[in-house]
Every structure is written in C-alpha cells, then in structure tokens.
Coordinates of C-alpha atoms in Angstrom, one line a residue:
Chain A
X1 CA 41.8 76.3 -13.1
X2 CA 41.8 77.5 -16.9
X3 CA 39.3 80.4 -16.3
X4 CA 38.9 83.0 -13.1
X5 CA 35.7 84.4 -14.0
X6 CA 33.3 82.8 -16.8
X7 CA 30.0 84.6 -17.8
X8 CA 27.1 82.3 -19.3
X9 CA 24.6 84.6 -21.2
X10 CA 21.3 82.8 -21.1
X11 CA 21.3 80.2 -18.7
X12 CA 19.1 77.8 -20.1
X13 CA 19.6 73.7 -20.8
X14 CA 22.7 74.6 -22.6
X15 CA 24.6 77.7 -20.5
X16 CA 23.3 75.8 -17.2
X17 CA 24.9 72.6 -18.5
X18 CA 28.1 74.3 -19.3
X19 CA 28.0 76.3 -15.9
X20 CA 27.9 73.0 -14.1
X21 CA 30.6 71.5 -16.3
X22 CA 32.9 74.3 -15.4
X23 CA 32.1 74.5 -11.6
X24 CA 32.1 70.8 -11.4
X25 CA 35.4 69.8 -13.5
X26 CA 37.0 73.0 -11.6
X27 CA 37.3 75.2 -15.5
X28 CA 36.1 78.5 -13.5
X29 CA 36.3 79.5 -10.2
X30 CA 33.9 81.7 -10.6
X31 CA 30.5 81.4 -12.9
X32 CA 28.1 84.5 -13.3
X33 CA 24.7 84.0 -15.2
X34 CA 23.5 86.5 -17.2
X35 CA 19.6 86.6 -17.7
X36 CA 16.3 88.6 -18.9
X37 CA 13.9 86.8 -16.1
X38 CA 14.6 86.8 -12.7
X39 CA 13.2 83.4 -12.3
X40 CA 15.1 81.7 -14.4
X41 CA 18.3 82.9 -12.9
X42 CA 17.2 81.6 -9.5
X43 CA 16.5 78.3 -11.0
X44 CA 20.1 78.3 -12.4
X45 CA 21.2 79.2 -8.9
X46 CA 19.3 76.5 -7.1
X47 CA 20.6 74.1 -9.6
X48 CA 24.2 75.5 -8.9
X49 CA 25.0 76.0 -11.8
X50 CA 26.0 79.8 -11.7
X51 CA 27.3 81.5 -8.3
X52 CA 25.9 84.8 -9.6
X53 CA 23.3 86.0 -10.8
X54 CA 22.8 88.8 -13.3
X55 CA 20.0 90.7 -15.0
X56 CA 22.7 94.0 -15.8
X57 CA 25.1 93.3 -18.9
X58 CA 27.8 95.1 -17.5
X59 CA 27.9 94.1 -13.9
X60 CA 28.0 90.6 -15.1
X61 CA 30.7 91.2 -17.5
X62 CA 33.4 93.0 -15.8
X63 CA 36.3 91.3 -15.1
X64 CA 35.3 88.3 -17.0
X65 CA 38.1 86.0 -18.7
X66 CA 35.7 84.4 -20.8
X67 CA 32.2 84.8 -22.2
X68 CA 30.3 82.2 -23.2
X69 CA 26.7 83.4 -25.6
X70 CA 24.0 80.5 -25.3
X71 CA 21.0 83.0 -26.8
X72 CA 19.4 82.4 -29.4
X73 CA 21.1 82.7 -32.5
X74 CA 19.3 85.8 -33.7
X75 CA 20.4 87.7 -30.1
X76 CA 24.2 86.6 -30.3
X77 CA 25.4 89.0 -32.9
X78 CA 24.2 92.4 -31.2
X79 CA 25.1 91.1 -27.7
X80 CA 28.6 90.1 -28.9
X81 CA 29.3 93.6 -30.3
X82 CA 27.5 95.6 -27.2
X83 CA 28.9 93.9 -24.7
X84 CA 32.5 93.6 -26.0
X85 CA 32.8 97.4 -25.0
X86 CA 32.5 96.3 -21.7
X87 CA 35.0 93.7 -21.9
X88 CA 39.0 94.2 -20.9
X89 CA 40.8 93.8 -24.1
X90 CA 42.0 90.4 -22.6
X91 CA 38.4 88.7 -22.6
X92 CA 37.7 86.0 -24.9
X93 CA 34.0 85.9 -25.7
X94 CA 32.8 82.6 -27.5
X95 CA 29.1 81.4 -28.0
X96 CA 27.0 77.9 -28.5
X97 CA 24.6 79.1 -31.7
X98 CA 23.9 75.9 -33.8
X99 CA 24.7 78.5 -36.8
X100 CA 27.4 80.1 -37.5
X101 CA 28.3 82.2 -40.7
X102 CA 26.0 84.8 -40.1
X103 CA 27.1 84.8 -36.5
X104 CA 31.1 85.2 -37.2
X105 CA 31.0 87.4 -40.5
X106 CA 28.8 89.8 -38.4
X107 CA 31.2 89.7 -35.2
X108 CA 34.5 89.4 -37.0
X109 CA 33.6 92.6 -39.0
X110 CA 32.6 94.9 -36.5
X111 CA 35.2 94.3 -33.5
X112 CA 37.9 96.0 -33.5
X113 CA 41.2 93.8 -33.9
X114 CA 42.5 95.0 -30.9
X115 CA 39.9 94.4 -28.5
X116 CA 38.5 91.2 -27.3
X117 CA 38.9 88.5 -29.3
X118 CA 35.7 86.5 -30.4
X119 CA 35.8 82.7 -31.7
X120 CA 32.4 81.1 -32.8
X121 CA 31.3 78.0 -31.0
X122 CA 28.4 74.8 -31.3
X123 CA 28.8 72.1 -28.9
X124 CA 26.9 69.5 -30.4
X125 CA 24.4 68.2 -27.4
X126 CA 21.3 69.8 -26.2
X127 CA 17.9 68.5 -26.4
X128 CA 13.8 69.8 -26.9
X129 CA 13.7 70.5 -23.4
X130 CA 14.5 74.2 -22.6
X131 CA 15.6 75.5 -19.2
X132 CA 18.6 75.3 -16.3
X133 CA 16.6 72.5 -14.8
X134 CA 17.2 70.5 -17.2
X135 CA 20.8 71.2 -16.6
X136 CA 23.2 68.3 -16.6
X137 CA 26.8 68.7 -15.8
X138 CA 27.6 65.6 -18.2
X139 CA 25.9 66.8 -21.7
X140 CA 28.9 67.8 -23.2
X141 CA 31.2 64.4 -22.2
X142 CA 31.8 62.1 -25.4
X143 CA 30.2 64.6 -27.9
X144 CA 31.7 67.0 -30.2
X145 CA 32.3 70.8 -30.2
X146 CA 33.0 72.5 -33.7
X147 CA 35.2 75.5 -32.9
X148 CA 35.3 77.7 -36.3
X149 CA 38.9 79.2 -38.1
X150 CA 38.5 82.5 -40.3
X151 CA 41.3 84.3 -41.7
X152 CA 40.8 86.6 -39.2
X153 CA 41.0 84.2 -36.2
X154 CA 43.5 84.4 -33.6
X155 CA 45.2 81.2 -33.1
X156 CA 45.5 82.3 -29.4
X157 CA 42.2 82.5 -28.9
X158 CA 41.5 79.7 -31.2
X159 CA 43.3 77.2 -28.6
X160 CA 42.2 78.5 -25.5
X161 CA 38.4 78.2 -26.5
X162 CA 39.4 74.7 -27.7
X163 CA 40.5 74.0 -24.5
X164 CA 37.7 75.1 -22.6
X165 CA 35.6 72.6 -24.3
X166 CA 38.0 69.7 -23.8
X167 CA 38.3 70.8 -20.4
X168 CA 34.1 70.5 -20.1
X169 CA 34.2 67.0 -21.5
X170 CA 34.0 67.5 -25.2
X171 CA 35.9 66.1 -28.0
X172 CA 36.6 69.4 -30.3
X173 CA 36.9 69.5 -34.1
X174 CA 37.9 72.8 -36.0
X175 CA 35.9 74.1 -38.8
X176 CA 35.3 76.7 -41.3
X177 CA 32.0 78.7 -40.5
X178 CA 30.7 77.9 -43.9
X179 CA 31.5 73.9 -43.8
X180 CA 30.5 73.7 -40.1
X181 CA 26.7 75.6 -41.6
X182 CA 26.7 73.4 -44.3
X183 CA 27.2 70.1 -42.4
X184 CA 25.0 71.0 -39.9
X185 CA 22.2 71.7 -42.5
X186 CA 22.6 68.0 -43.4
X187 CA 23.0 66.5 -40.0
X188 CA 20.7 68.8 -37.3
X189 CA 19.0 71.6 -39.4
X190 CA 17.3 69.1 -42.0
X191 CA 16.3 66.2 -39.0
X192 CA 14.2 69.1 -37.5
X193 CA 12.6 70.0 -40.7
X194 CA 11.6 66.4 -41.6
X195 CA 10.1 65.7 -37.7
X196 CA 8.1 68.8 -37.9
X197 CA 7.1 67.8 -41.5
X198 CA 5.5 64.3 -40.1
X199 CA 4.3 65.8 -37.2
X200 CA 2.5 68.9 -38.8
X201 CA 1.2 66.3 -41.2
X202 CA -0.4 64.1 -38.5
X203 CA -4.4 64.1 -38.5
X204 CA -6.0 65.0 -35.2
X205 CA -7.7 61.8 -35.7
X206 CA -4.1 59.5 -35.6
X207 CA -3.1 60.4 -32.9
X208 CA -3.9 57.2 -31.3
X209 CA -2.1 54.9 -33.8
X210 CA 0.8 56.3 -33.6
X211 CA 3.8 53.9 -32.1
X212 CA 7.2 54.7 -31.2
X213 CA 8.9 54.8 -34.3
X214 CA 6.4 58.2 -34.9
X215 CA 7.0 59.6 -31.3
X216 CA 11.3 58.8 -32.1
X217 CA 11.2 60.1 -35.8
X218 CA 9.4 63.6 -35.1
X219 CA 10.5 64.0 -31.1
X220 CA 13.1 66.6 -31.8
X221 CA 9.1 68.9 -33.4
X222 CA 8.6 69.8 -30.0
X223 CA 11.9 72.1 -29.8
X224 CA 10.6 75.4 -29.4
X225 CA 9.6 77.5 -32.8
X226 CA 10.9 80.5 -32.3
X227 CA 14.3 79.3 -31.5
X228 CA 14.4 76.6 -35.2
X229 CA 12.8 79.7 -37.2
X230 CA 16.2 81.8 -36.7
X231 CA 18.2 79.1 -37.5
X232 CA 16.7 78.4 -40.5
X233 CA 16.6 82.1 -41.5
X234 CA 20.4 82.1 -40.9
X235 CA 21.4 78.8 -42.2
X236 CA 19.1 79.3 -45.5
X237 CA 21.2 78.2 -48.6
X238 CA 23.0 75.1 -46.9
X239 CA 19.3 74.0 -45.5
X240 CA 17.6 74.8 -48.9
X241 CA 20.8 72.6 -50.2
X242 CA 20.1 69.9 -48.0
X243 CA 16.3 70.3 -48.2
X244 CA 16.9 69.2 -52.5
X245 CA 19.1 66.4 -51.6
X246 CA 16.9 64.2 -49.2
X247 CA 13.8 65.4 -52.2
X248 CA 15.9 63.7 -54.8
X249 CA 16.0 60.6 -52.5
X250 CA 12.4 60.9 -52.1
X251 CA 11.8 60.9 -55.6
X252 CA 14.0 58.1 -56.2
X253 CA 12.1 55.9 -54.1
X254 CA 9.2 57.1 -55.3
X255 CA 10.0 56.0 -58.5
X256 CA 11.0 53.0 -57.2
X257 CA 7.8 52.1 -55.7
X258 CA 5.5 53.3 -58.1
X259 CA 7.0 51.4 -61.0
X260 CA 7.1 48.2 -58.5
X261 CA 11.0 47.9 -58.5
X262 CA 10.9 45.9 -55.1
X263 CA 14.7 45.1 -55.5
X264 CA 15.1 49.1 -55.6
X265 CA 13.3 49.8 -52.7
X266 CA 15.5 47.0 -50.7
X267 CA 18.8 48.7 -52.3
X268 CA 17.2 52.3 -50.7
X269 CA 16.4 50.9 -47.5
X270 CA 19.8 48.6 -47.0
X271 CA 21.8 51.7 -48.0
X272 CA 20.1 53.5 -45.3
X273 CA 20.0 51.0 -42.6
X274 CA 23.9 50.2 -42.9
X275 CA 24.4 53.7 -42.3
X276 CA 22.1 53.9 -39.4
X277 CA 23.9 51.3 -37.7
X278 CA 27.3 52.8 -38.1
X279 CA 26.2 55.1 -35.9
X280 CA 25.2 53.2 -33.1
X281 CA 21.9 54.4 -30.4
Chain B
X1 CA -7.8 30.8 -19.5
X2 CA -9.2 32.0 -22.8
X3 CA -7.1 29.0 -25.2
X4 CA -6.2 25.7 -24.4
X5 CA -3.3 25.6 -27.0
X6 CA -1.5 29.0 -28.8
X7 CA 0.6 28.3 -31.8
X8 CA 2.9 31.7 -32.9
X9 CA 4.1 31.1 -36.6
X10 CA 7.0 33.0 -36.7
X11 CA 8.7 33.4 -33.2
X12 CA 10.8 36.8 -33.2
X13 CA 10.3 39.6 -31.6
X14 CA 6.5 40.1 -31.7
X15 CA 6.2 36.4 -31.8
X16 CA 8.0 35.8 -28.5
X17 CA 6.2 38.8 -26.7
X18 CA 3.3 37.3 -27.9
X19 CA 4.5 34.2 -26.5
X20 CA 5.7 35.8 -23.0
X21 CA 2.6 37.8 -22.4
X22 CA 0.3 34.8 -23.4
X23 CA 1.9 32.5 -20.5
X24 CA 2.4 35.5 -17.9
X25 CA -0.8 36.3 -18.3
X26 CA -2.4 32.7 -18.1
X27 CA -4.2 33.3 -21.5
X28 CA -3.8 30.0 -23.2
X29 CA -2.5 26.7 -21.2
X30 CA 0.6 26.2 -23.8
X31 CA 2.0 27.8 -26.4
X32 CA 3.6 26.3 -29.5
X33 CA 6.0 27.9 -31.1
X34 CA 6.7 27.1 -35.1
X35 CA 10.0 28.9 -37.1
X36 CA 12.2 27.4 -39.8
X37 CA 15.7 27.9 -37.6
X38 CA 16.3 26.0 -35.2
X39 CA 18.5 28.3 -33.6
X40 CA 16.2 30.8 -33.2
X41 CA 13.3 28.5 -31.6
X42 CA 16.0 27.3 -29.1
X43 CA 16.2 31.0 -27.9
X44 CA 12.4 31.3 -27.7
X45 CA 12.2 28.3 -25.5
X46 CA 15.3 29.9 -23.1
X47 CA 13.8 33.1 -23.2
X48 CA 10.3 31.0 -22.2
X49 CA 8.5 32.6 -24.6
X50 CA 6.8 29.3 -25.9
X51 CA 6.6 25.7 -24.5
X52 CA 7.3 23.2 -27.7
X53 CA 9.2 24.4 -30.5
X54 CA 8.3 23.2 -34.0
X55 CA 9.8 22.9 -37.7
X56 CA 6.8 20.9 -39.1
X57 CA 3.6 23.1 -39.6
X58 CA 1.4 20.3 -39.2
X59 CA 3.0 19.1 -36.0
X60 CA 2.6 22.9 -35.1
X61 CA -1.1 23.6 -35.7
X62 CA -2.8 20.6 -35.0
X63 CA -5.3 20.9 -32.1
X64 CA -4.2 24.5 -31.6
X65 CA -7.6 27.0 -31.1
X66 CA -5.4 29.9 -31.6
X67 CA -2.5 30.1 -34.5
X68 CA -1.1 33.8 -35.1
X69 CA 0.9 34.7 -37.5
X70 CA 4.1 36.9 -36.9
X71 CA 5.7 36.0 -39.8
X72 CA 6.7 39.1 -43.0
X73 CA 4.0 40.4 -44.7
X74 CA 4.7 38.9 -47.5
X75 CA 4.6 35.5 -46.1
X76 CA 1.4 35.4 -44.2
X77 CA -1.1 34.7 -46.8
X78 CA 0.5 31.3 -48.0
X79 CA 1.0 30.6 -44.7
X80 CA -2.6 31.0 -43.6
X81 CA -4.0 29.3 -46.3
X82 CA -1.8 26.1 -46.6
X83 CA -1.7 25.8 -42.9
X84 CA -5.6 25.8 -42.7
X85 CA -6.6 22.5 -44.1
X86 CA -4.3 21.2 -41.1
X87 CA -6.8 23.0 -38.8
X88 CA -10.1 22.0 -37.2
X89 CA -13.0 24.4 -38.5
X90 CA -13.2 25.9 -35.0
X91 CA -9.6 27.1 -35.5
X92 CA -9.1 30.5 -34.9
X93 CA -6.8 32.1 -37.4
X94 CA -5.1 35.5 -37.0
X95 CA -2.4 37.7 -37.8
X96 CA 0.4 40.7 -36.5
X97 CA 1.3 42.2 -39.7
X98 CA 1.7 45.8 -40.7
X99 CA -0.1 45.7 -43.7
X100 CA -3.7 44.4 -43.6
X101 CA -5.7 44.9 -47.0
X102 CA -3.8 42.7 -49.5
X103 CA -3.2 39.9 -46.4
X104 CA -7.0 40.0 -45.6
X105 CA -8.3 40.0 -49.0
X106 CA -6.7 37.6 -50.2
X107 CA -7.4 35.3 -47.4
X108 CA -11.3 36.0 -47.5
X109 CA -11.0 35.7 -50.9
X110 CA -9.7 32.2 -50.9
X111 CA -10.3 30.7 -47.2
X112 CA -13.8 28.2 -47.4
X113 CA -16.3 29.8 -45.1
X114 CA -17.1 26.7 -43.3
X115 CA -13.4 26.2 -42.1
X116 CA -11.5 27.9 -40.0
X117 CA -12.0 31.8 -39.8
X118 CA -9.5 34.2 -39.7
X119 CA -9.4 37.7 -38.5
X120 CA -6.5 40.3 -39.5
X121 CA -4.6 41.8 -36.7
X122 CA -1.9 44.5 -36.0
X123 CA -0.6 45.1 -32.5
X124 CA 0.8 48.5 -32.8
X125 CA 4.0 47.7 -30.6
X126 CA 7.8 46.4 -31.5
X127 CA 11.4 48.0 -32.3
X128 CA 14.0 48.2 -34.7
X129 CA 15.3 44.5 -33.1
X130 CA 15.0 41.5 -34.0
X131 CA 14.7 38.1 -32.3
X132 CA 12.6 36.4 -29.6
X133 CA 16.3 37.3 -27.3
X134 CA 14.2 41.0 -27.1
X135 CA 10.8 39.8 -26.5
X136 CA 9.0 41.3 -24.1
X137 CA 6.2 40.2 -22.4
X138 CA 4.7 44.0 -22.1
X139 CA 5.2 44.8 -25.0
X140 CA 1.2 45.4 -25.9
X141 CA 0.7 46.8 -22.1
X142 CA -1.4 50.2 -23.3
X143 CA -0.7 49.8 -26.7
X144 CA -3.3 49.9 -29.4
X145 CA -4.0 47.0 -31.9
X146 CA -6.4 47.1 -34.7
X147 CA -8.3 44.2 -35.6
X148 CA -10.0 44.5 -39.1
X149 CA -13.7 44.2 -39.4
X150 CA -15.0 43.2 -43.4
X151 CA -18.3 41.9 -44.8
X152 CA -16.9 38.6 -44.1
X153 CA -15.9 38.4 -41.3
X154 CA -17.4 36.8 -38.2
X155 CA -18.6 38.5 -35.4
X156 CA -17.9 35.6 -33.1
X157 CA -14.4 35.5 -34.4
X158 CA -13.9 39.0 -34.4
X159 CA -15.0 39.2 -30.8
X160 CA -12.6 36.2 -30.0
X161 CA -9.3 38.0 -31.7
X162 CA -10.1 41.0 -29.6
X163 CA -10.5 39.4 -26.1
X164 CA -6.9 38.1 -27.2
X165 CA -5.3 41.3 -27.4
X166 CA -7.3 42.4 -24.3
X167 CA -5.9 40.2 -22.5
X168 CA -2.3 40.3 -23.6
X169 CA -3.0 44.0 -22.0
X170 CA -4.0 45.9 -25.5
X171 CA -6.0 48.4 -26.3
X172 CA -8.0 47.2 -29.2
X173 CA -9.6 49.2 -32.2
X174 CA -11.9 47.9 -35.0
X175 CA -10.9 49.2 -38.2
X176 CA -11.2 48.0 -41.9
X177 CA -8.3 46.9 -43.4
X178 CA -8.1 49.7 -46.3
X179 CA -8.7 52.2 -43.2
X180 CA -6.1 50.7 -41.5
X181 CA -3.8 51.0 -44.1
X182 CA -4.4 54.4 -44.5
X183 CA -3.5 55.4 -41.4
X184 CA -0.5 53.5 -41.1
X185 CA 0.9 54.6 -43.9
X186 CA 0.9 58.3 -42.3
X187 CA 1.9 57.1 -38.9
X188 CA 4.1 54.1 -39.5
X189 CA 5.3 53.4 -43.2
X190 CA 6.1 57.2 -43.9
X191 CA 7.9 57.8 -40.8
X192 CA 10.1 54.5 -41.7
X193 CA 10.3 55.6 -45.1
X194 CA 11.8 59.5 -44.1
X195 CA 14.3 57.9 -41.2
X196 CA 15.3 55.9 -43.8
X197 CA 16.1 58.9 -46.8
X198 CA 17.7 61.1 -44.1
X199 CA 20.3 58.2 -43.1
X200 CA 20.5 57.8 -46.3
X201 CA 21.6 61.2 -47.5
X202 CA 24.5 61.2 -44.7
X203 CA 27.8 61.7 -45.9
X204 CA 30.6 59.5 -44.2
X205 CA 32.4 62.4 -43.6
X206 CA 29.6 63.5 -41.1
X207 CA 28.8 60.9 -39.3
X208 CA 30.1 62.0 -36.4
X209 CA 28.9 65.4 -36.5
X210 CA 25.4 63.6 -36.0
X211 CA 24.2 64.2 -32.2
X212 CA 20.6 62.7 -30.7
X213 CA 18.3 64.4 -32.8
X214 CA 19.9 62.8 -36.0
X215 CA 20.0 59.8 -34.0
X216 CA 16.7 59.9 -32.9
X217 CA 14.8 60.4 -36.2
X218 CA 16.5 57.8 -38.0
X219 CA 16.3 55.0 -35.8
X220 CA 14.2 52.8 -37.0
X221 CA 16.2 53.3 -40.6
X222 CA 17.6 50.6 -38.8
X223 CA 14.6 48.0 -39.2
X224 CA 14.8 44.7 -41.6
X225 CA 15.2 46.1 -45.3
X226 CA 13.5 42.9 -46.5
X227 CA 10.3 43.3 -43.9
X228 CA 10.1 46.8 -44.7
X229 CA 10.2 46.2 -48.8
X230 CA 7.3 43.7 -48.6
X231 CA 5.5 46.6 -46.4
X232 CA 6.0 49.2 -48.5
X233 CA 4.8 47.0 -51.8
X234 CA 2.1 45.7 -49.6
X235 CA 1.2 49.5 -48.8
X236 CA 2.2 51.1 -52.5
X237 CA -0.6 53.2 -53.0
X238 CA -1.3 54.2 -49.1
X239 CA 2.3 55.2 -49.1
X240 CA 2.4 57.2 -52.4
X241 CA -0.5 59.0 -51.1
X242 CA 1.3 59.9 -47.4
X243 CA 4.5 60.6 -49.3
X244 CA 2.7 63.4 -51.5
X245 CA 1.2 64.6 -48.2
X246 CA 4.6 65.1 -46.9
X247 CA 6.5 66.7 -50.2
X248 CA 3.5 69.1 -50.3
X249 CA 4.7 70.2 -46.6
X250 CA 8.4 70.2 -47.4
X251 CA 7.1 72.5 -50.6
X252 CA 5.6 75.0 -48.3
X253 CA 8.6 75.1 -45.9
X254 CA 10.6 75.8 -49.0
X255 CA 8.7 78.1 -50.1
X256 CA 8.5 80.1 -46.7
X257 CA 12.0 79.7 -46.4
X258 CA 13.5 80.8 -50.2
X259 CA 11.1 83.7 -49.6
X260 CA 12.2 85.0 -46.1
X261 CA 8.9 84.8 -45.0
X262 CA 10.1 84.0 -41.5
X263 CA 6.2 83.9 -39.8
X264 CA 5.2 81.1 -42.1
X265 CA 7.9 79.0 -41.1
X266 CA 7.7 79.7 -37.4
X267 CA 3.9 79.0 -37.9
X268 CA 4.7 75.6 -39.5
X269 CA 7.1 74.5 -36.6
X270 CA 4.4 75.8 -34.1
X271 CA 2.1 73.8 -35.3
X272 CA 4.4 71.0 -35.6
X273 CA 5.3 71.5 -31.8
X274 CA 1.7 71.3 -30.9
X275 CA 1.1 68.1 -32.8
X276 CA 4.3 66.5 -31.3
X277 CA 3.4 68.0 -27.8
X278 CA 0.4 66.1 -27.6
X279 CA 1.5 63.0 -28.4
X280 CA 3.7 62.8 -25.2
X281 CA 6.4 61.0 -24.7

C-alpha cells in the first residue's frame, strides 16, 4: 500500500479510471473524489471508484498523501495553488493535464519550496467519451505516463509520483515540460486538429457516404470543445509548430499530384504506411 | 437466384466478400474466381469465397452473366475491355473501384453498344487489409454502394447491377460518376490522404508517445501505397479540390489560434463535434 489517502479532483473517465486502478491494484487504501456536481460523484461511487465523495475542497483534502488533478487543464493551475494551503507539507499533489508548461511554470513559481511538493503528470490513455462510467480500471496498463523534471523538481517527489503510475499499470518516461508539450503537439494535439478539420469540412449532404476509414480518421472530433480549446490555448507555439510541419507535407504532395509525379505520391504514401505499421492497431 | 454464374476478377478482400456474400446469400449458383497468383486463389477457395479458381481470363468469363471487377483502379479499364470480346452480349459487366469517372468513361467510350454493358460500381465497404484470408461475407450488410448512372448507360443494366448489391445486403445510391468522385474525394481520398501526412510527419523518437487517437486517425495510412497512388491520379483534380477545402480550414484554426481568439477555435471544434456526433459510431 504506497498511498493512505489519495484524492482524485474531477472524477471523470480519467480520475474514475485512476480511482479504480488504485483501489483495485491495492495503491490507496483510501480514495476521496472531489467534484462540482453531485451526480457525477454518485456515479463515481456506484462505479466504486472513489469511497468518498466530496463537493468541499478542504474536507476532501485533509490528510491526503497524494493528490491527483484530472480538471481540465485551464482549472489545474488555480486549484493546485488554492488547495495546496490546505495540504500538510508532506502531500504530494500531481495532475493528468495533456499540457504541461503552462501548468508547471505556473505551479512551480508560486508554491512555496517548503510546502507540498507538486510534480506535473499526463498518462497517455483516455478516450472521447467523458464521464466515471466510462471508468475502466485497466486504461492505464501497457501505456505510457510522461512524468516532467524542472530544475526545481524534487527528486523525492519525482520517484514517488513515478511509482504511483507504475503501480496503476503504466510504463513511465520522464520528460522536460517543454519536450513532453512539444511531442505531444505532434503526436495528440495535431491528430485532433486534423479529425475536426475533416469532420467540420464534411457537407450535410455526405454524410451517408462516408465509410470507416472517415468515422476512424476524424473519431477522436467528438472529444468535447471546451476541453481541446484550453489545450490548444496552452500548447500554442509547439501546435502552431506542428500545425507548419504536416502543411509542408501537404504541399509536398500537392505538388506531387498536381504536376502528375505518380512515383512521388507512392514515395509519400509508402513513407507513411511503413510508419503506420510500426505502430501496430 | 439472381445469376447462374459470378466471375470476381481480382479475388482479395472485396473480391472474396463479394464471393462469400454472393454464395451465403444464394445470389448466383457458382462463383468463379480469376487472379494471377495462384497462392492467393487457393486461399479464396479455403476461405469458400469462390467455387473454381482461374488464371486464364477466357476460361474465367465464358458463360459467366455477371463478371465484377475488384481489381486496382488502374487496371480495371483494360481489363473490362479485353475481357469483353470473351463475353456473350447479354454479359453483364461491372466494377468495385474507388474511382469511377476515368474507369467509366473510358469504358463507354470504347465498349460497342451492342455487346456486353457495363455499369460502374463502388461498394463503400473494406479495410486497411488485404487478401481474400479477411473476406467477409457482411461486409456490404448496411453499407452504401453507388452505382453510376450516364447518358449511356442502360436502364436494364443499371437496374440489374443494383438488385446485385441489394442482395449482397447493400444499400444502393445512383450517382454519376464525376458526382461520385466528388464526394469521395471529401469522404474517402482526403481522409486517406491526411492519415497518411500525419504518420508521415512522426518522428521515430515518438512513436511511442502515440496513444489511440494517433492510432486511430492514421489507420488506414496503412492501406496499399500502389492502390492508393492509382486512386489519387485517378481522382487528381477531385482531390486537389478537397485538399484546398481542408488547408482553408487548417488556415482558419491558425489563424484563431496565432490570434488568441480562443471562441473561434472552440466554435470550430464544436462544430466539428456535431459533424462527427452525427455520424455515429
């Protein structure tokens, strides 16, 4: 038992997963969830995976070893820094924001050295569908975890939030905040820009002749709005970055087509297709 | 029992569903299947897709009433036209390929009218496989294919190539073959087209900081580079035209995004999410 008493804030798809991780591989033997509706909380509860429920920051801190922040990534910063004064100096707070410059700059900054210790988080799972009931105790075996290292890190903390992914099931890589925002922009932040691209450029009138190569290439469009347009705003430079790098492939094969260079367009779509299956379903 | 004898040129995957759903069904009374590997019509006969396998076209077509092609794009229209002076006039000739303007055209252009007619077809239904070892014998089970519909081409035939697809379990659309193309270039090509510049534009080094929304919108990157360059050449000016629809989109975002203008981007991923919503699963 790693943890006594972990607190999920926001107990959606992701802090419900992780609250049945913990409960079920034994990481916490106790797990508090931390909510803004009332309903959602009971959903989490009748899932199992929180034994509390919480809709008062401080009641659902206290005496916590560890926090874990699954908001939003525009909510984390202010809820890091107002609830750390409620935390024992001892408490490790973490989070699961797919950014995470903005998120650590802000936090490392402003908390006090002495006081709990904060280390930035992104487990790599998750999926368009929002909410504890789509909970699954499994979503973070086999996939990675980038835990981020700043100057200002402690290395205690460091290897204890490390190991509270491992224990959940995750492989864990350590990262700068800046290479983990600028990989991301490449690998997660871009994919949604491209599916909500297609999909926003679909006529009413397609709808119907659409197969499933359309429904897999734009399925991660229906993740919800409010939640991509923070990460964008956050993760700006590194998407705009990537944004110009798949545009120069697009002109490229543009090029290629328009001026009929067939043997081009094969070289663009091997290329691509060798690296597709490197990485397997 | 619509067809005494089916031959399938060409018997991969679409072939072999073809093939599967044709005998399941009881919609013709034996099916002929014609390939230039022996190997692969030998796994089309395990699988029980087709009945006789065949390496001589003539052999293949002769008192066949049905002969569809499943062969590239790029193949189908020297197919169709050497392998009709093997058929009876009351042959029935069609296709499954994802382009349909150049392949019809040049078929009307050159086929006799008093021989055998042909009809252009596209069941809108496969995967990023290959091989009659993944047919599937509902694979057109509530699927749409288009049929094309030109100045030339007979209604009785037309009516014919339809019932075909009906009863293979397809929904069936009438479409003309530049309309057709059209459309698939925005729901099929371009999709194929972005998977394929996004798995391009992966670093190794990142690989496996992909998780399933990477995964998910470039799968079928992993398609036939040669099937899709023929499609894309086929397509060229269809695709150009879907392509600029797309870059002005990904200008917009940029634009929304360089500028801060956070409600412009949320309002494109909203309307994004609508789109996909819609589409279902």
């Amino acid at each position: 038992m790693q943890f006594q008493l972990l607190t999920i804030v926001g107990v959606g798809l992701i802090g419900g997963s992780i609250g049945l991780a913990a409960k079920q591989r034994g990481v916490a033997r106790r797990v508090r969830g931390l909510g803004r509706q009332r309903s959602s909380l009971d959903r989490a509860l009748s899932v199992g995976a929180i034994d509390e429920a919480h809709l008062d920051p401080q009641a659902a801190i206290t005496g916590a070893d560890l926090v874990v922040f699954c908001t939003p990534v525009d909510q984390i910063v202010e809820q890091v820094l107002n609830f750390a004064k409620h935390c024992e100096p001892t408490t490790l707070l973490t989070d699961a924001g797919s950014t995470k410059a903005a998120i650590v700059e802000a936090v490392e900054s402003t908390l006090p050295a002495n006081g709990p210790q904060f280390v930035g988080s992104h487990p790599l799972a998750g999926s368009e569908k929002r909410g504890p009931e789509f909970a699954d105790a499994r979503l973070f075996e086999q996939r990675w975890t980038v835990v981020t290292s700043t100057p200002r890190t402690s290395a205690a903390a460091l290897d204890r939030v490390a190991g509270f992914w491992s224990a959940l099931g995750s492989k864990v890589k350590t990262m700068s905040p800046a290479d983990h925002d600028r990989a991301l922009a490449l690998t997660s932040h871009l994919p949604h820009l491209l599916a909500a691209a297609l999909a926003g450029a679909l006529p009413p009138d397609l709808h119907e002749l659409t197969a499933t190569g359309f429904r897999d290439t734009t399925r991660i469009a229906a993740g919800d709005p409010r939640l991509w347009t923070a990460i964008f705003a956050q993760n700006r430079t590194p998407v705009l970055e990537a944004l110009g790098r798949l545009e120069g492939r697009l002109h490229e094969f543009r090029q290629a087509l328009e001026s009929g260079n067939n043997a081009a367009v094969d070289q663009f779509l091997a290329q691509a297709k060798e690296v597709r299956d490197a990485l397997g379903n």
